[in-house]
Amino acid sequence: MKAFARQRQRGVASIEFALMLLLGLVPLLLLTFSGVLIMAAQQTLATASAEGARASLRFGNAGERRTAACLAARRSMQWLLQFSGQNPDCSGGGTGAIVVSPQAPCAGLATVQCMTVTVSYDYASHPFLPGTATLYGWVMQAPIRSVAVAQLDLGSN
């Protein structure tokens, strides 16, 4: 009788392992993967804002500087824009995901002109994995964004 009961229990460990793998390890791996993608998005935004600020240092009038900054930022964050289905118009300094401020006095240095490049990605609207926007909502209440400021050289145009 004991041998028959032991025989019926064969395979239970395999089923338990499969359930633990499915319910424990797979969600953990998916959360880790989405976390890595969020970090990659943040790094992309930091690079895009820096590239936009660097591009605004090109000589030209204020409108050309804003357009150059927006185009450089858009090139640097192209994969995020494609994923979210956005295509910001850079003719007036950008809108939505990319915003380039007009020339203005720098904070703390009223005699110097600065231009601010702000790029953002709304993870709540465009999560990398379905369902993670709600899960990460308690950590990220606002869109992921990066800001870079360029001090303009307005010497001789």
PDB file of N, CA and C in Angstrom, residues 77-120:
ATOM      1  N   MET A  77      16.981  60.853 -29.211  1.00  0.00           N
ATOM      2  CA  MET A  77      15.953  60.050 -28.535  1.00  0.00           C
ATOM      3  C   MET A  77      14.974  59.418 -29.522  1.00  0.00           C
ATOM      4  N   GLN A  78      15.451  59.143 -30.717  1.00  0.00           N
ATOM      5  CA  GLN A  78      14.596  58.643 -31.789  1.00  0.00           C
ATOM      6  C   GLN A  78      13.876  57.350 -31.404  1.00  0.00           C
ATOM      7  N   TRP A  79      14.554  56.423 -30.737  1.00  0.00           N
ATOM      8  CA  TRP A  79      13.896  55.149 -30.408  1.00  0.00           C
ATOM      9  C   TRP A  79      12.739  55.350 -29.438  1.00  0.00           C
ATOM     10  N   LEU A  80      12.860  56.277 -28.505  1.00  0.00           N
ATOM     11  CA  LEU A  80      11.758  56.554 -27.581  1.00  0.00           C
ATOM     12  C   LEU A  80      10.588  57.213 -28.306  1.00  0.00           C
ATOM     13  N   LEU A  81      10.903  58.120 -29.211  1.00  0.00           N
ATOM     14  CA  LEU A  81       9.845  58.793 -29.974  1.00  0.00           C
ATOM     15  C   LEU A  81       9.098  57.800 -30.857  1.00  0.00           C
ATOM     16  N   GLN A  82       9.833  56.885 -31.487  1.00  0.00           N
ATOM     17  CA  GLN A  82       9.184  55.874 -32.324  1.00  0.00           C
ATOM     18  C   GLN A  82       8.321  54.943 -31.482  1.00  0.00           C
ATOM     19  N   PHE A  83       8.818  54.541 -30.316  1.00  0.00           N
ATOM     20  CA  PHE A  83       8.052  53.641 -29.453  1.00  0.00           C
ATOM     21  C   PHE A  83       6.750  54.283 -28.995  1.00  0.00           C
ATOM     22  N   SER A  84       6.805  55.582 -28.685  1.00  0.00           N
ATOM     23  CA  SER A  84       5.602  56.265 -28.193  1.00  0.00           C
ATOM     24  C   SER A  84       4.747  56.841 -29.316  1.00  0.00           C
ATOM     25  N   GLY A  85       5.223  56.776 -30.545  1.00  0.00           N
ATOM     26  CA  GLY A  85       4.450  57.287 -31.670  1.00  0.00           C
ATOM     27  C   GLY A  85       4.412  58.801 -31.743  1.00  0.00           C
ATOM     28  N   GLN A  86       5.417  59.458 -31.196  1.00  0.00           N
ATOM     29  CA  GLN A  86       5.480  60.920 -31.211  1.00  0.00           C
ATOM     30  C   GLN A  86       6.447  61.396 -32.280  1.00  0.00           C
ATOM     31  N   ASN A  87       6.153  62.562 -32.821  1.00  0.00           N
ATOM     32  CA  ASN A  87       7.039  63.199 -33.786  1.00  0.00           C
ATOM     33  C   ASN A  87       6.975  64.704 -33.549  1.00  0.00           C
ATOM     34  N   PRO A  88       7.747  65.209 -32.577  1.00  0.00           N
ATOM     35  CA  PRO A  88       7.671  66.634 -32.246  1.00  0.00           C
ATOM     36  C   PRO A  88       8.090  67.518 -33.416  1.00  0.00           C
ATOM     37  N   ASP A  89       7.370  68.598 -33.600  1.00  0.00           N
ATOM     38  CA  ASP A  89       7.676  69.576 -34.637  1.00  0.00           C
ATOM     39  C   ASP A  89       8.739  70.528 -34.091  1.00  0.00           C
ATOM     40  N   CYS A  90       9.878  70.575 -34.746  1.00  0.00           N
ATOM     41  CA  CYS A  90      10.997  71.385 -34.260  1.00  0.00           C
ATOM     42  C   CYS A  90      11.044  72.783 -34.864  1.00  0.00           C
ATOM     43  N   SER A  91      10.058  73.149 -35.649  1.00  0.00           N
ATOM     44  CA  SER A  91      10.117  74.459 -36.305  1.00  0.00           C
ATOM     45  C   SER A  91      10.015  75.620 -35.317  1.00  0.00           C
ATOM     46  N   GLY A  92       9.348  75.424 -34.189  1.00  0.00           N
ATOM     47  CA  GLY A  92       9.204  76.511 -33.225  1.00  0.00           C
ATOM     48  C   GLY A  92       9.812  76.195 -31.877  1.00  0.00           C
ATOM     49  N   GLY A  93      10.826  75.335 -31.845  1.00  0.00           N
ATOM     50  CA  GLY A  93      11.441  74.990 -30.581  1.00  0.00           C
ATOM     51  C   GLY A  93      10.902  73.718 -29.971  1.00  0.00           C
ATOM     52  N   GLY A  94      10.033  73.020 -30.665  1.00  0.00           N
ATOM     53  CA  GLY A  94       9.530  71.744 -30.182  1.00  0.00           C
ATOM     54  C   GLY A  94       8.303  71.860 -29.299  1.00  0.00           C
ATOM     55  N   THR A  95       7.589  70.772 -29.201  1.00  0.00           N
ATOM     56  CA  THR A  95       6.414  70.685 -28.330  1.00  0.00           C
ATOM     57  C   THR A  95       6.338  69.281 -27.754  1.00  0.00           C
ATOM     58  N   GLY A  96       5.684  69.121 -26.639  1.00  0.00           N
ATOM     59  CA  GLY A  96       5.461  67.803 -26.061  1.00  0.00           C
ATOM     60  C   GLY A  96       6.723  67.197 -25.479  1.00  0.00           C
ATOM     61  N   ALA A  97       7.288  66.215 -26.179  1.00  0.00           N
ATOM     62  CA  ALA A  97       8.437  65.470 -25.669  1.00  0.00           C
ATOM     63  C   ALA A  97       9.717  66.295 -25.661  1.00  0.00           C
ATOM     64  N   ILE A  98       9.813  67.286 -26.530  1.00  0.00           N
ATOM     65  CA  ILE A  98      11.015  68.134 -26.607  1.00  0.00           C
ATOM     66  C   ILE A  98      10.574  69.591 -26.556  1.00  0.00           C
ATOM     67  N   VAL A  99      11.101  70.327 -25.597  1.00  0.00           N
ATOM     68  CA  VAL A  99      10.803  71.755 -25.485  1.00  0.00           C
ATOM     69  C   VAL A  99      12.121  72.513 -25.327  1.00  0.00           C
ATOM     70  N   VAL A 100      12.357  73.450 -26.215  1.00  0.00           N
ATOM     71  CA  VAL A 100      13.551  74.294 -26.147  1.00  0.00           C
ATOM     72  C   VAL A 100      13.078  75.710 -25.841  1.00  0.00           C
ATOM     73  N   SER A 101      13.562  76.254 -24.744  1.00  0.00           N
ATOM     74  CA  SER A 101      13.136  77.595 -24.334  1.00  0.00           C
ATOM     75  C   SER A 101      13.778  78.652 -25.226  1.00  0.00           C
ATOM     76  N   PRO A 102      13.131  79.805 -25.343  1.00  0.00           N
ATOM     77  CA  PRO A 102      13.783  80.913 -26.041  1.00  0.00           C
ATOM     78  C   PRO A 102      14.966  81.415 -25.210  1.00  0.00           C
ATOM     79  N   GLN A 103      15.833  82.167 -25.857  1.00  0.00           N
ATOM     80  CA  GLN A 103      16.952  82.781 -25.140  1.00  0.00           C
ATOM     81  C   GLN A 103      16.406  83.622 -24.004  1.00  0.00           C
ATOM     82  N   ALA A 104      17.019  83.486 -22.837  1.00  0.00           N
ATOM     83  CA  ALA A 104      16.602  84.249 -21.666  1.00  0.00           C
ATOM     84  C   ALA A 104      17.813  84.427 -20.760  1.00  0.00           C
ATOM     85  N   PRO A 105      17.762  85.430 -19.893  1.00  0.00           N
ATOM     86  CA  PRO A 105      18.872  85.582 -18.945  1.00  0.00           C
ATOM     87  C   PRO A 105      19.017  84.327 -18.083  1.00  0.00           C
ATOM     88  N   CYS A 106      20.244  83.937 -17.825  1.00  0.00           N
ATOM     89  CA  CYS A 106      20.514  82.754 -17.004  1.00  0.00           C
ATOM     90  C   CYS A 106      20.147  83.028 -15.557  1.00  0.00           C
ATOM     91  N   ALA A 107      19.753  81.996 -14.868  1.00  0.00           N
ATOM     92  CA  ALA A 107      19.458  82.118 -13.444  1.00  0.00           C
ATOM     93  C   ALA A 107      20.744  82.455 -12.705  1.00  0.00           C
ATOM     94  N   GLY A 108      20.744  83.569 -12.007  1.00  0.00           N
ATOM     95  CA  GLY A 108      21.918  83.981 -11.265  1.00  0.00           C
ATOM     96  C   GLY A 108      22.919  84.801 -12.061  1.00  0.00           C
ATOM     97  N   LEU A 109      22.781  84.822 -13.375  1.00  0.00           N
ATOM     98  CA  LEU A 109      23.684  85.597 -14.239  1.00  0.00           C
ATOM     99  C   LEU A 109      22.848  86.395 -15.230  1.00  0.00           C
ATOM    100  N   ALA A 110      22.327  87.499 -14.815  1.00  0.00           N
ATOM    101  CA  ALA A 110      21.402  88.271 -15.648  1.00  0.00           C
ATOM    102  C   ALA A 110      22.066  88.833 -16.900  1.00  0.00           C
ATOM    103  N   THR A 111      23.373  88.946 -16.916  1.00  0.00           N
ATOM    104  CA  THR A 111      24.058  89.520 -18.076  1.00  0.00           C
ATOM    105  C   THR A 111      24.363  88.483 -19.148  1.00  0.00           C
ATOM    106  N   VAL A 112      24.093  87.221 -18.868  1.00  0.00           N
ATOM    107  CA  VAL A 112      24.398  86.130 -19.799  1.00  0.00           C
ATOM    108  C   VAL A 112      23.090  85.500 -20.268  1.00  0.00           C
ATOM    109  N   GLN A 113      23.033  85.105 -21.537  1.00  0.00           N
ATOM    110  CA  GLN A 113      21.847  84.458 -22.108  1.00  0.00           C
ATOM    111  C   GLN A 113      22.006  82.939 -22.075  1.00  0.00           C
ATOM    112  N   CYS A 114      20.920  82.269 -21.743  1.00  0.00           N
ATOM    113  CA  CYS A 114      20.911  80.803 -21.699  1.00  0.00           C
ATOM    114  C   CYS A 114      19.735  80.264 -22.497  1.00  0.00           C
ATOM    115  N   MET A 115      19.855  78.998 -22.879  1.00  0.00           N
ATOM    116  CA  MET A 115      18.777  78.286 -23.557  1.00  0.00           C
ATOM    117  C   MET A 115      18.620  76.942 -22.845  1.00  0.00           C
ATOM    118  N   THR A 116      17.393  76.584 -22.513  1.00  0.00           N
ATOM    119  CA  THR A 116      17.124  75.351 -21.777  1.00  0.00           C
ATOM    120  C   THR A 116      16.456  74.331 -22.697  1.00  0.00           C
ATOM    121  N   VAL A 117      16.993  73.110 -22.686  1.00  0.00           N
ATOM    122  CA  VAL A 117      16.427  72.011 -23.472  1.00  0.00           C
ATOM    123  C   VAL A 117      15.839  71.003 -22.487  1.00  0.00           C
ATOM    124  N   THR A 118      14.527  70.758 -22.599  1.00  0.00           N
ATOM    125  CA  THR A 118      13.839  69.808 -21.731  1.00  0.00           C
ATOM    126  C   THR A 118      13.251  68.700 -22.593  1.00  0.00           C
ATOM    127  N   VAL A 119      13.619  67.468 -22.276  1.00  0.00           N
ATOM    128  CA  VAL A 119      13.069  66.313 -22.993  1.00  0.00           C
ATOM    129  C   VAL A 119      12.376  65.422 -21.975  1.00  0.00           C
ATOM    130  N   SER A 120      11.298  64.760 -22.401  1.00  0.00           N
ATOM    131  CA  SER A 120      10.546  63.920 -21.465  1.00  0.00           C
ATOM    132  C   SER A 120       9.950  62.709 -22.174  1.00  0.00           C
TER     133      SER A 120
END
